[in-house]
mmCIF file of C-alpha atoms (C1' of nucleotides) in Angstrom:
data_model
loop_
_atom_site.group_PDB
_atom_site.id
_atom_site.type_symbol
_atom_site.label_atom_id
_atom_site.label_comp_id
_atom_site.label_asym_id
_atom_site.label_seq_id
_atom_site.Cartn_x
_atom_site.Cartn_y
_atom_site.Cartn_z
ATOM 1 C CA UNK A 5 -1.332 -19.670 16.497
ATOM 2 C CA UNK A 6 1.386 -18.449 13.835
ATOM 3 C CA UNK A 7 1.008 -16.642 10.524
ATOM 4 C CA UNK A 8 -0.757 -19.106 8.105
ATOM 5 C CA UNK A 9 0.934 -19.812 4.869
ATOM 6 C CA UNK A 10 -1.083 -17.099 2.133
ATOM 7 C CA UNK A 11 -1.466 -14.526 0.063
ATOM 8 C CA UNK A 12 -2.961 -12.363 -0.483
ATOM 9 C CA UNK A 13 -3.189 -10.063 -3.950
ATOM 10 C CA UNK A 14 -2.408 -6.342 -3.476
ATOM 11 C CA UNK A 15 -1.995 -3.191 -5.967
ATOM 12 C CA UNK A 16 1.135 -2.886 -4.379
ATOM 13 C CA UNK A 17 2.154 -6.797 -5.148
ATOM 14 C CA UNK A 18 1.270 -9.800 -3.071
ATOM 15 C CA UNK A 19 0.806 -9.381 0.477
ATOM 16 C CA UNK A 20 1.289 -12.915 2.405
ATOM 17 C CA UNK A 21 -1.633 -13.520 4.667
ATOM 18 C CA UNK A 22 -3.560 -16.674 4.963
ATOM 19 C CA UNK A 23 -5.209 -19.149 2.507
ATOM 20 C CA UNK A 24 -6.944 -16.314 0.074
ATOM 21 C CA UNK A 25 -5.867 -13.923 -2.374
ATOM 22 C CA UNK A 26 -7.030 -10.855 -0.950
ATOM 23 C CA UNK A 27 -6.256 -7.077 -2.505
ATOM 24 C CA UNK A 28 -5.315 -4.164 -0.846
ATOM 25 C CA UNK A 29 -3.888 -0.670 -1.250
ATOM 26 C CA UNK A 30 -0.587 0.965 -1.425
ATOM 27 C CA UNK A 31 0.347 2.048 1.839
ATOM 28 C CA UNK A 32 -0.722 -1.322 3.282
ATOM 29 C CA UNK A 33 2.617 -2.670 2.526
ATOM 30 C CA UNK A 34 4.008 0.557 5.103
ATOM 31 C CA UNK A 35 1.869 -0.307 7.861
ATOM 32 C CA UNK A 36 2.954 -3.898 8.370
ATOM 33 C CA UNK A 37 6.335 -3.571 7.579
ATOM 34 C CA UNK A 38 6.482 -0.974 10.024
ATOM 35 C CA UNK A 39 4.697 -2.965 12.470
ATOM 36 C CA UNK A 40 7.328 -5.584 12.254
ATOM 37 C CA UNK A 41 10.153 -3.259 12.908
ATOM 38 C CA UNK A 42 8.320 -1.727 15.561
ATOM 39 C CA UNK A 43 7.509 -4.711 17.601
ATOM 40 C CA UNK A 44 11.387 -6.410 16.511
ATOM 41 C CA UNK A 45 13.044 -3.051 18.022
ATOM 42 C CA UNK A 46 10.774 -2.563 20.870
ATOM 43 C CA UNK A 47 11.439 -6.802 21.979
ATOM 44 C CA UNK A 48 15.443 -5.538 20.957
ATOM 45 C CA UNK A 49 15.093 -2.799 23.581
ATOM 46 C CA UNK A 50 13.144 -4.646 26.639
ATOM 47 C CA UNK A 51 16.132 -5.982 27.736
ATOM 48 C CA UNK A 52 17.761 -2.189 28.253
ATOM 49 C CA UNK A 53 14.391 -1.185 29.462
ATOM 50 C CA UNK A 54 14.310 1.414 26.245
ATOM 51 C CA UNK A 55 11.054 2.132 23.953
ATOM 52 C CA UNK A 56 11.929 3.247 20.394
ATOM 53 C CA UNK A 57 10.908 6.446 21.468
ATOM 54 C CA UNK A 58 13.644 6.704 24.339
ATOM 55 C CA UNK A 59 16.027 5.238 22.290
ATOM 56 C CA UNK A 60 15.469 7.331 19.648
ATOM 57 C CA UNK A 61 16.102 10.328 21.985
ATOM 58 C CA UNK A 62 18.963 8.734 23.273
ATOM 59 C CA UNK A 63 20.788 8.360 20.169
ATOM 60 C CA UNK A 64 20.307 11.502 18.961
ATOM 61 C CA UNK A 65 21.152 13.140 22.124
ATOM 62 C CA UNK A 66 24.340 11.175 22.245
ATOM 63 C CA UNK A 67 25.479 12.412 18.321
ATOM 64 C CA UNK A 68 23.987 15.557 19.082
ATOM 65 C CA UNK A 69 25.203 17.313 22.577
ATOM 66 C CA UNK A 70 23.537 20.025 23.290
ATOM 67 C CA UNK A 71 20.221 19.687 20.927
ATOM 68 C CA UNK A 72 17.395 21.898 22.164
ATOM 69 C CA UNK A 73 14.291 19.854 23.177
ATOM 70 C CA UNK A 74 12.354 21.884 20.617
ATOM 71 C CA UNK A 75 15.001 20.739 18.373
ATOM 72 C CA UNK A 76 14.738 16.743 18.942
ATOM 73 C CA UNK A 77 11.042 16.852 18.910
ATOM 74 C CA UNK A 78 11.409 18.826 15.775
ATOM 75 C CA UNK A 79 14.144 15.829 14.779
ATOM 76 C CA UNK A 80 11.435 12.949 16.020
ATOM 77 C CA UNK A 81 8.442 14.162 13.945
ATOM 78 C CA UNK A 82 6.699 14.581 17.713
ATOM 79 C CA UNK A 83 5.060 17.623 19.266
ATOM 80 C CA UNK A 84 6.725 19.143 22.010
ATOM 81 C CA UNK A 85 4.097 18.014 24.507
ATOM 82 C CA UNK A 86 4.898 14.394 23.308
ATOM 83 C CA UNK A 87 8.182 14.790 24.070
ATOM 84 C CA UNK A 88 8.539 16.184 27.931
ATOM 85 C CA UNK A 89 7.685 12.408 29.353
ATOM 86 C CA UNK A 90 10.529 10.967 27.705
ATOM 87 C CA UNK A 91 13.234 13.270 28.161
ATOM 88 C CA UNK A 92 12.117 13.099 31.927
ATOM 89 C CA UNK A 93 11.961 9.230 32.262
ATOM 90 C CA UNK A 94 15.530 9.717 30.543
ATOM 91 C CA UNK A 95 16.469 12.025 32.910
ATOM 92 C CA UNK A 96 15.291 10.443 36.049
ATOM 93 C CA UNK A 97 17.318 7.336 34.682
ATOM 94 C CA UNK A 98 20.684 10.218 35.033
ATOM 95 C CA UNK A 99 20.928 9.026 31.529
ATOM 96 C CA UNK A 100 20.867 12.258 30.111
ATOM 97 C CA UNK A 101 20.634 15.808 31.416
ATOM 98 C CA UNK A 102 18.572 18.785 31.251
ATOM 99 C CA UNK A 103 21.040 22.139 31.076
ATOM 100 C CA UNK A 104 20.028 25.293 31.049
ATOM 101 C CA UNK A 105 20.650 27.399 28.404
ATOM 102 C CA UNK A 106 22.902 29.762 29.542
ATOM 103 C CA UNK A 107 21.974 32.846 26.852
ATOM 104 C CA UNK A 108 18.417 31.713 26.689
ATOM 105 C CA UNK A 109 17.242 30.087 30.293
ATOM 106 C CA UNK A 110 13.688 29.173 28.331
ATOM 107 C CA UNK A 111 16.019 26.520 26.806
ATOM 108 C CA UNK A 112 17.927 23.288 27.816
ATOM 109 C CA UNK A 113 20.276 22.299 26.109
ATOM 110 C CA UNK A 114 19.902 18.085 26.623
ATOM 111 C CA UNK A 115 23.152 15.921 27.343
ATOM 112 C CA UNK A 116 24.464 12.593 27.475
ATOM 113 C CA UNK A 117 25.713 11.324 30.994
ATOM 114 C CA UNK A 118 28.278 8.518 31.377
ATOM 115 C CA UNK A 119 25.611 6.060 32.505
ATOM 116 C CA UNK A 120 23.720 7.177 29.217
ATOM 117 C CA UNK A 121 26.484 7.367 26.952
ATOM 118 C CA UNK A 122 27.459 3.413 28.327
ATOM 119 C CA UNK A 123 23.970 1.986 27.911
ATOM 120 C CA UNK A 124 23.673 3.580 24.497
ATOM 121 C CA UNK A 125 27.148 1.538 23.565
ATOM 122 C CA UNK A 126 25.709 -1.418 25.338
ATOM 123 C CA UNK A 127 22.470 -1.341 22.829
ATOM 124 C CA UNK A 128 24.639 -1.127 19.922
ATOM 125 C CA UNK A 129 25.519 -4.472 18.978
ATOM 126 C CA UNK A 130 21.896 -5.515 19.732
ATOM 127 C CA UNK A 131 19.992 -3.155 17.613
ATOM 128 C CA UNK A 132 22.233 -3.801 14.607
ATOM 129 C CA UNK A 133 22.004 -7.440 15.196
ATOM 130 C CA UNK A 134 18.098 -6.587 14.815
ATOM 131 C CA UNK A 135 18.688 -4.451 11.553
ATOM 132 C CA UNK A 136 21.204 -7.010 10.196
ATOM 133 C CA UNK A 137 18.101 -9.693 10.599
ATOM 134 C CA UNK A 138 15.429 -7.665 9.584
ATOM 135 C CA UNK A 139 17.816 -6.525 6.360
ATOM 136 C CA UNK A 140 19.143 -10.186 5.708
ATOM 137 C CA UNK A 141 19.037 -11.248 1.846
ATOM 138 C CA UNK A 142 18.363 -7.905 0.681
ATOM 139 C CA UNK A 143 21.368 -6.382 -1.024
ATOM 140 C CA UNK A 144 22.845 -2.939 -0.436
ATOM 141 C CA UNK A 145 21.503 -1.323 -3.366
ATOM 142 C CA UNK A 146 17.753 -2.274 -3.040
ATOM 143 C CA UNK A 147 18.018 -1.217 -0.144
ATOM 144 C CA UNK A 148 19.432 2.416 -0.859
ATOM 145 C CA UNK A 149 16.921 2.150 -3.202
ATOM 146 C CA UNK A 150 14.148 1.655 -0.785
ATOM 147 C CA UNK A 151 15.687 4.291 1.506
ATOM 148 C CA UNK A 152 15.712 6.848 -1.340
ATOM 149 C CA UNK A 153 11.843 6.378 -1.895
ATOM 150 C CA UNK A 154 11.117 7.123 1.901
ATOM 151 C CA UNK A 155 12.735 9.920 2.075
ATOM 152 C CA UNK A 156 11.308 11.327 -1.328
ATOM 153 C CA UNK A 157 7.747 10.408 0.229
ATOM 154 C CA UNK A 158 8.546 12.521 2.894
ATOM 155 C CA UNK A 159 9.622 15.326 1.289
ATOM 156 C CA UNK A 160 6.436 15.565 -1.278
ATOM 157 C CA UNK A 161 4.511 15.419 1.712
ATOM 158 C CA UNK A 162 5.940 18.767 2.988
ATOM 159 C CA UNK A 163 5.869 20.499 0.070
ATOM 160 C CA UNK A 164 2.184 20.123 0.707
ATOM 161 C CA UNK A 165 1.656 19.971 4.568
ATOM 162 C CA UNK B 257 5.260 26.480 12.193
ATOM 163 C CA UNK B 258 6.192 24.575 9.240
ATOM 164 C CA UNK B 259 9.318 22.268 9.125
ATOM 165 C CA UNK B 260 12.651 23.534 9.065
ATOM 166 C CA UNK B 261 14.937 22.692 5.798
ATOM 167 C CA UNK B 262 17.838 21.653 7.816
ATOM 168 C CA UNK B 263 19.633 17.981 7.618
ATOM 169 C CA UNK B 264 20.538 15.479 9.342
ATOM 170 C CA UNK B 265 23.256 12.935 9.187
ATOM 171 C CA UNK B 266 21.573 9.379 9.811
ATOM 172 C CA UNK B 267 23.537 5.571 9.181
ATOM 173 C CA UNK B 268 20.420 5.109 6.905
ATOM 174 C CA UNK B 269 21.089 8.839 5.306
ATOM 175 C CA UNK B 270 20.343 12.415 5.294
ATOM 176 C CA UNK B 271 17.081 13.185 7.197
ATOM 177 C CA UNK B 272 15.754 17.183 6.861
ATOM 178 C CA UNK B 273 14.892 17.811 10.256
ATOM 179 C CA UNK B 274 16.757 21.713 11.368
ATOM 180 C CA UNK B 275 19.701 24.001 10.902
ATOM 181 C CA UNK B 276 21.456 21.113 12.642
ATOM 182 C CA UNK B 277 23.091 18.248 11.145
ATOM 183 C CA UNK B 278 22.016 15.000 13.266
ATOM 184 C CA UNK B 279 22.502 11.612 13.173
ATOM 185 C CA UNK B 280 19.878 8.146 13.823
ATOM 186 C CA UNK B 281 19.489 4.791 12.939
ATOM 187 C CA UNK B 282 18.048 2.475 10.741
ATOM 188 C CA UNK B 283 14.149 2.109 11.273
ATOM 189 C CA UNK B 284 13.717 5.564 11.885
ATOM 190 C CA UNK B 285 13.148 6.517 8.125
ATOM 191 C CA UNK B 286 10.608 4.312 7.786
ATOM 192 C CA UNK B 287 8.749 5.296 10.753
ATOM 193 C CA UNK B 288 8.793 9.118 9.236
ATOM 194 C CA UNK B 289 7.648 7.969 6.345
ATOM 195 C CA UNK B 290 4.487 5.873 8.136
ATOM 196 C CA UNK B 291 3.912 8.981 10.130
ATOM 197 C CA UNK B 292 3.957 11.063 6.428
ATOM 198 C CA UNK B 293 1.546 8.256 4.853
ATOM 199 C CA UNK B 294 -0.421 7.744 7.522
ATOM 200 C CA UNK B 295 -1.326 11.928 8.427
ATOM 201 C CA UNK B 296 -2.121 12.231 4.633
ATOM 202 C CA UNK B 297 -4.708 9.606 4.161
ATOM 203 C CA UNK B 298 -5.972 10.246 7.000
ATOM 204 C CA UNK B 299 -6.691 13.636 5.732
ATOM 205 C CA UNK B 300 -7.706 12.205 2.686
ATOM 206 C CA UNK B 301 -10.101 10.406 4.210
ATOM 207 C CA UNK B 302 -11.666 12.253 6.422
ATOM 208 C CA UNK B 303 -14.351 13.775 3.705
ATOM 209 C CA UNK B 304 -15.449 10.390 3.331
ATOM 210 C CA UNK B 305 -15.560 9.999 7.428
ATOM 211 C CA UNK B 306 -13.411 6.641 6.937
ATOM 212 C CA UNK B 307 -9.583 6.258 9.135
ATOM 213 C CA UNK B 308 -7.213 3.912 7.729
ATOM 214 C CA UNK B 309 -8.050 1.470 9.136
ATOM 215 C CA UNK B 310 -11.585 1.464 8.428
ATOM 216 C CA UNK B 311 -10.528 1.932 4.937
ATOM 217 C CA UNK B 312 -8.326 -0.934 4.697
ATOM 218 C CA UNK B 313 -11.231 -3.112 6.316
ATOM 219 C CA UNK B 314 -13.787 -1.811 3.814
ATOM 220 C CA UNK B 315 -11.128 -2.196 0.533
ATOM 221 C CA UNK B 316 -10.740 -6.201 2.177
ATOM 222 C CA UNK B 317 -13.993 -6.975 2.273
ATOM 223 C CA UNK B 318 -15.241 -5.319 -0.742
ATOM 224 C CA UNK B 319 -12.170 -7.395 -2.950
ATOM 225 C CA UNK B 320 -12.538 -10.551 -0.995
ATOM 226 C CA UNK B 321 -16.533 -10.646 0.078
ATOM 227 C CA UNK B 322 -17.131 -13.653 2.747
ATOM 228 C CA UNK B 323 -14.416 -13.345 4.682
ATOM 229 C CA UNK B 324 -14.318 -14.598 7.975
ATOM 230 C CA UNK B 325 -13.769 -11.572 11.012
ATOM 231 C CA UNK B 326 -10.305 -13.609 12.215
ATOM 232 C CA UNK B 327 -9.291 -13.288 8.148
ATOM 233 C CA UNK B 328 -10.113 -10.369 8.743
ATOM 234 C CA UNK B 329 -7.445 -9.130 11.513
ATOM 235 C CA UNK B 330 -5.146 -11.799 10.218
ATOM 236 C CA UNK B 331 -4.771 -9.872 7.025
ATOM 237 C CA UNK B 332 -4.681 -6.668 8.668
ATOM 238 C CA UNK B 333 -2.518 -7.684 11.337
ATOM 239 C CA UNK B 334 -4.353 -5.885 13.845
ATOM 240 C CA UNK B 335 -5.499 -8.145 17.077
ATOM 241 C CA UNK B 336 -9.055 -10.242 16.384
ATOM 242 C CA UNK B 337 -9.987 -8.212 19.391
ATOM 243 C CA UNK B 338 -9.620 -4.754 18.065
ATOM 244 C CA UNK B 339 -11.202 -5.313 14.659
ATOM 245 C CA UNK B 340 -14.367 -5.593 16.862
ATOM 246 C CA UNK B 341 -15.359 -1.827 16.414
ATOM 247 C CA UNK B 342 -13.933 -1.443 13.479
ATOM 248 C CA UNK B 343 -16.372 -3.928 11.981
ATOM 249 C CA UNK B 344 -19.063 -2.714 14.346
ATOM 250 C CA UNK B 345 -18.560 1.042 12.186
ATOM 251 C CA UNK B 346 -18.800 -0.238 9.111
ATOM 252 C CA UNK B 347 -21.845 -2.257 10.409
ATOM 253 C CA UNK B 348 -23.632 0.653 12.383
ATOM 254 C CA UNK B 349 -23.039 2.394 9.337
ATOM 255 C CA UNK B 350 -24.915 0.118 6.674
ATOM 256 C CA UNK B 351 -21.648 -0.509 4.791
ATOM 257 C CA UNK B 352 -21.027 -3.717 5.343
ATOM 258 C CA UNK B 353 -22.780 -6.855 6.899
ATOM 259 C CA UNK B 354 -22.123 -9.719 8.886
ATOM 260 C CA UNK B 355 -23.759 -12.807 7.886
ATOM 261 C CA UNK B 356 -23.863 -16.368 9.957
ATOM 262 C CA UNK B 357 -21.905 -18.949 8.723
ATOM 263 C CA UNK B 358 -24.590 -21.880 7.731
ATOM 264 C CA UNK B 359 -21.850 -24.087 8.436
ATOM 265 C CA UNK B 360 -20.142 -22.636 10.570
ATOM 266 C CA UNK B 361 -22.468 -20.418 13.119
ATOM 267 C CA UNK B 362 -19.557 -19.715 15.133
ATOM 268 C CA UNK B 363 -18.058 -17.114 12.320
ATOM 269 C CA UNK B 364 -19.650 -14.298 10.347
ATOM 270 C CA UNK B 365 -19.361 -14.042 6.090
ATOM 271 C CA UNK B 366 -18.701 -10.085 6.186
ATOM 272 C CA UNK B 367 -19.884 -8.599 3.018
ATOM 273 C CA UNK B 368 -20.206 -5.000 1.758
ATOM 274 C CA UNK B 369 -23.202 -3.444 1.169
ATOM 275 C CA UNK B 370 -24.968 -1.541 -1.875
ATOM 276 C CA UNK B 371 -23.900 1.681 -0.059
ATOM 277 C CA UNK B 372 -20.166 0.229 1.410
ATOM 278 C CA UNK B 373 -19.369 -0.618 -2.475
ATOM 279 C CA UNK B 374 -20.508 3.088 -3.689
ATOM 280 C CA UNK B 375 -19.037 4.709 -0.636
ATOM 281 C CA UNK B 376 -15.768 2.784 -2.168
ATOM 282 C CA UNK B 377 -16.335 3.358 -5.490
ATOM 283 C CA UNK B 378 -16.625 7.348 -4.391
ATOM 284 C CA UNK B 379 -12.685 7.066 -2.684
ATOM 285 C CA UNK B 380 -10.745 5.660 -5.396
ATOM 286 C CA UNK B 381 -10.226 8.636 -7.427
ATOM 287 C CA UNK B 382 -8.659 10.732 -3.882
ATOM 288 C CA UNK B 383 -6.793 7.635 -2.717
ATOM 289 C CA UNK B 384 -5.589 7.478 -6.194
ATOM 290 C CA UNK B 385 -4.407 11.324 -5.808
ATOM 291 C CA UNK B 386 -2.939 11.184 -2.547
ATOM 292 C CA UNK B 387 -0.993 8.071 -3.676
ATOM 293 C CA UNK B 388 0.334 9.313 -6.820
ATOM 294 C CA UNK B 389 1.243 12.950 -5.064
ATOM 295 C CA UNK B 390 3.390 10.960 -2.535
ATOM 296 C CA UNK B 391 4.956 9.284 -5.643
ATOM 297 C CA UNK B 392 5.361 11.697 -6.833
ATOM 298 C CA UNK B 393 9.084 11.685 -9.335
ATOM 299 C CA UNK B 394 9.582 7.849 -7.812
ATOM 300 C CA UNK B 395 10.299 5.373 -10.699
ATOM 301 C CA UNK B 396 8.376 2.549 -11.407
ATOM 302 C CA UNK B 397 11.405 0.548 -11.108
ATOM 303 C CA UNK B 398 12.295 1.885 -7.583
ATOM 304 C CA UNK B 399 9.072 1.510 -6.342
ATOM 305 C CA UNK B 400 8.932 -1.845 -6.780
ATOM 306 C CA UNK B 401 12.569 -2.791 -5.425
ATOM 307 C CA UNK B 402 11.169 -0.519 -2.154
ATOM 308 C CA UNK B 403 8.065 -2.550 -1.869
ATOM 309 C CA UNK B 404 9.996 -5.296 -2.105
ATOM 310 C CA UNK B 405 12.147 -5.036 0.417
ATOM 311 C CA UNK B 406 9.586 -3.764 2.651
ATOM 312 C CA UNK B 407 8.220 -7.441 2.162
ATOM 313 C CA UNK B 408 11.375 -9.043 2.532
ATOM 314 C CA UNK B 409 11.712 -7.436 5.468
ATOM 315 C CA UNK B 410 8.409 -8.677 7.056
ATOM 316 C CA UNK B 411 9.051 -12.116 5.960
ATOM 317 C CA UNK B 412 12.270 -12.250 7.662
ATOM 318 C CA UNK B 413 10.510 -11.025 11.015
ATOM 319 C CA UNK B 414 7.979 -14.429 10.121
ATOM 320 C CA UNK B 415 10.353 -16.559 10.612
ATOM 321 C CA UNK B 416 11.406 -15.634 13.575
ATOM 322 C CA UNK B 417 8.183 -14.652 15.615
ATOM 323 C "C1'" DT C 125 -10.718 -29.083 24.018
ATOM 324 C "C1'" DA C 126 -9.783 -26.087 20.430
ATOM 325 C "C1'" DT C 127 -11.961 -22.000 17.835
ATOM 326 C "C1'" DT C 128 -15.022 -17.644 17.023
ATOM 327 C "C1'" DG C 129 -15.613 -13.202 18.138
ATOM 328 C "C1'" DT C 130 -16.737 -10.445 22.156
ATOM 329 C "C1'" DT C 131 -15.765 -7.825 26.764
ATOM 330 C "C1'" DA C 132 -13.136 -5.212 29.775
ATOM 331 C "C1'" DT C 133 -8.669 -3.683 30.612
ATOM 332 C "C1'" DA C 134 -4.277 -1.404 30.034
ATOM 333 C "C1'" DC C 135 -0.495 0.550 27.591
ATOM 334 C "C1'" DT C 136 1.610 3.288 24.166
ATOM 335 C "C1'" DC C 137 1.661 7.064 20.923
ATOM 336 C "C1'" DT C 138 -0.094 11.167 19.226
ATOM 337 C "C1'" DA C 139 -2.691 15.480 18.753
ATOM 338 C "C1'" DT C 140 -4.462 19.735 21.159
ATOM 339 C "C1'" DA C 141 -5.325 23.953 24.057
ATOM 340 C "C1'" DA C 142 -3.583 26.645 28.005
ATOM 341 C "C1'" DC C 143 0.122 28.007 31.083
ATOM 342 C "C1'" DT C 144 4.907 29.878 32.877
ATOM 343 C "C1'" DA C 145 9.220 32.324 32.709
ATOM 344 C "C1'" DT C 146 11.779 34.024 29.940
ATOM 345 C "C1'" DA C 147 13.034 36.623 25.890
ATOM 346 C "C1'" DT D 140 4.039 39.603 21.541
ATOM 347 C "C1'" DA D 141 6.767 35.116 20.609
ATOM 348 C "C1'" DT D 142 9.212 31.314 21.696
ATOM 349 C "C1'" DA D 143 10.606 27.044 25.069
ATOM 350 C "C1'" DG D 144 8.762 24.122 28.103
ATOM 351 C "C1'" DT D 145 5.165 22.294 30.436
ATOM 352 C "C1'" DT D 146 0.272 20.648 31.963
ATOM 353 C "C1'" DA D 147 -3.707 18.284 31.209
ATOM 354 C "C1'" DT D 148 -6.528 15.879 28.935
ATOM 355 C "C1'" DA D 149 -8.576 13.474 24.961
ATOM 356 C "C1'" DG D 150 -8.325 10.175 20.653
ATOM 357 C "C1'" DA D 151 -6.322 6.853 18.381
ATOM 358 C "C1'" DG D 152 -3.884 2.348 18.345
ATOM 359 C "C1'" DT D 153 -2.471 -1.605 20.313
ATOM 360 C "C1'" DA D 154 -1.986 -5.755 23.492
ATOM 361 C "C1'" DT D 155 -3.894 -9.953 26.843
ATOM 362 C "C1'" DA D 156 -7.000 -12.082 29.518
ATOM 363 C "C1'" DA D 157 -11.351 -14.015 29.981
ATOM 364 C "C1'" DC D 158 -16.076 -14.982 28.763
ATOM 365 C "C1'" DA D 159 -20.548 -16.791 26.002
ATOM 366 C "C1'" DA D 160 -21.532 -19.661 21.356
ATOM 367 C "C1'" DT D 161 -20.294 -23.644 18.760
ATOM 368 C "C1'" DA D 162 -17.760 -26.694 16.761
#
DNA sequence: TATTGTTATACTCTATAACTATA
DNA sequence: TATAGTTATAGAGTATAACAATA
């Protein structure tokens, strides 16, 4: 069964849920929205045999060649141990390589391979279409404001954390 | 170690990461922001022995007495099987009750107990402070726009789903 | 037949401690 | 001593199939 057409009143505004009026709390809409983005992006990436995490890693390595694993983990906001299997998978598929740094033999410089760059190029149109579909009807100004709000929330946390 | 003070350029805007300029993609900021909200809210709820999921369920039951489990699962955007342990936990702690519906003996009407309502009341100030901290410096208009954008994204997905 | 709640199960993501090799 | 990457492990959250009781 697909989602019914109900509305629930939330402190952050109405959230469509069923055929009742419910009330929720802030932070809750963010979760729902992220779930939507995550599941839709996963479906989009499936034909390329990529997940959101492996795709994120690939994009960051493509755009930032020579990145260390610890830097990539920080960029992806995950712990270093959790990145190992992600990099393993990309390397096993010959999409990236781990290149020892000559001046610091503890670390790796992560670099995309030709195959990795080609796969990345193939995903671009699909990911763009995915985002355009989800963002349809949303003005550029509203989207920019929403992204600003999210970055501000992230910074507010860091100030404490 | 805490996050360093670097900036990485992303298609959705700059994302602070390390001491390099990186590029990312849309949907990625949402994940980072949700992680922040999730981890901060979890820390806020810990003294009350609640998680985001158990808290969400409690709030929805408080505000919508008599809700069925299937409706609650839909409201929380999770599958019915995954709600069972959440409701089990709340019921075991005598925060809610499962009340058989007389007209449909397959279903339960979920209702908050006095203890559940008291716990919910105790959490209000803490959750409010949590949200005020994360939303500090964000104008009402910007926040409203951001929430509108998120609801729109959710609706755009459903249209396809 | 269909629906409500349940059980079992598996997969993904996340978090922590401890190890190795290098610095 | 400290850092980069790794291993092992455990805990959450999520998704699907199949079942019993009821409609």
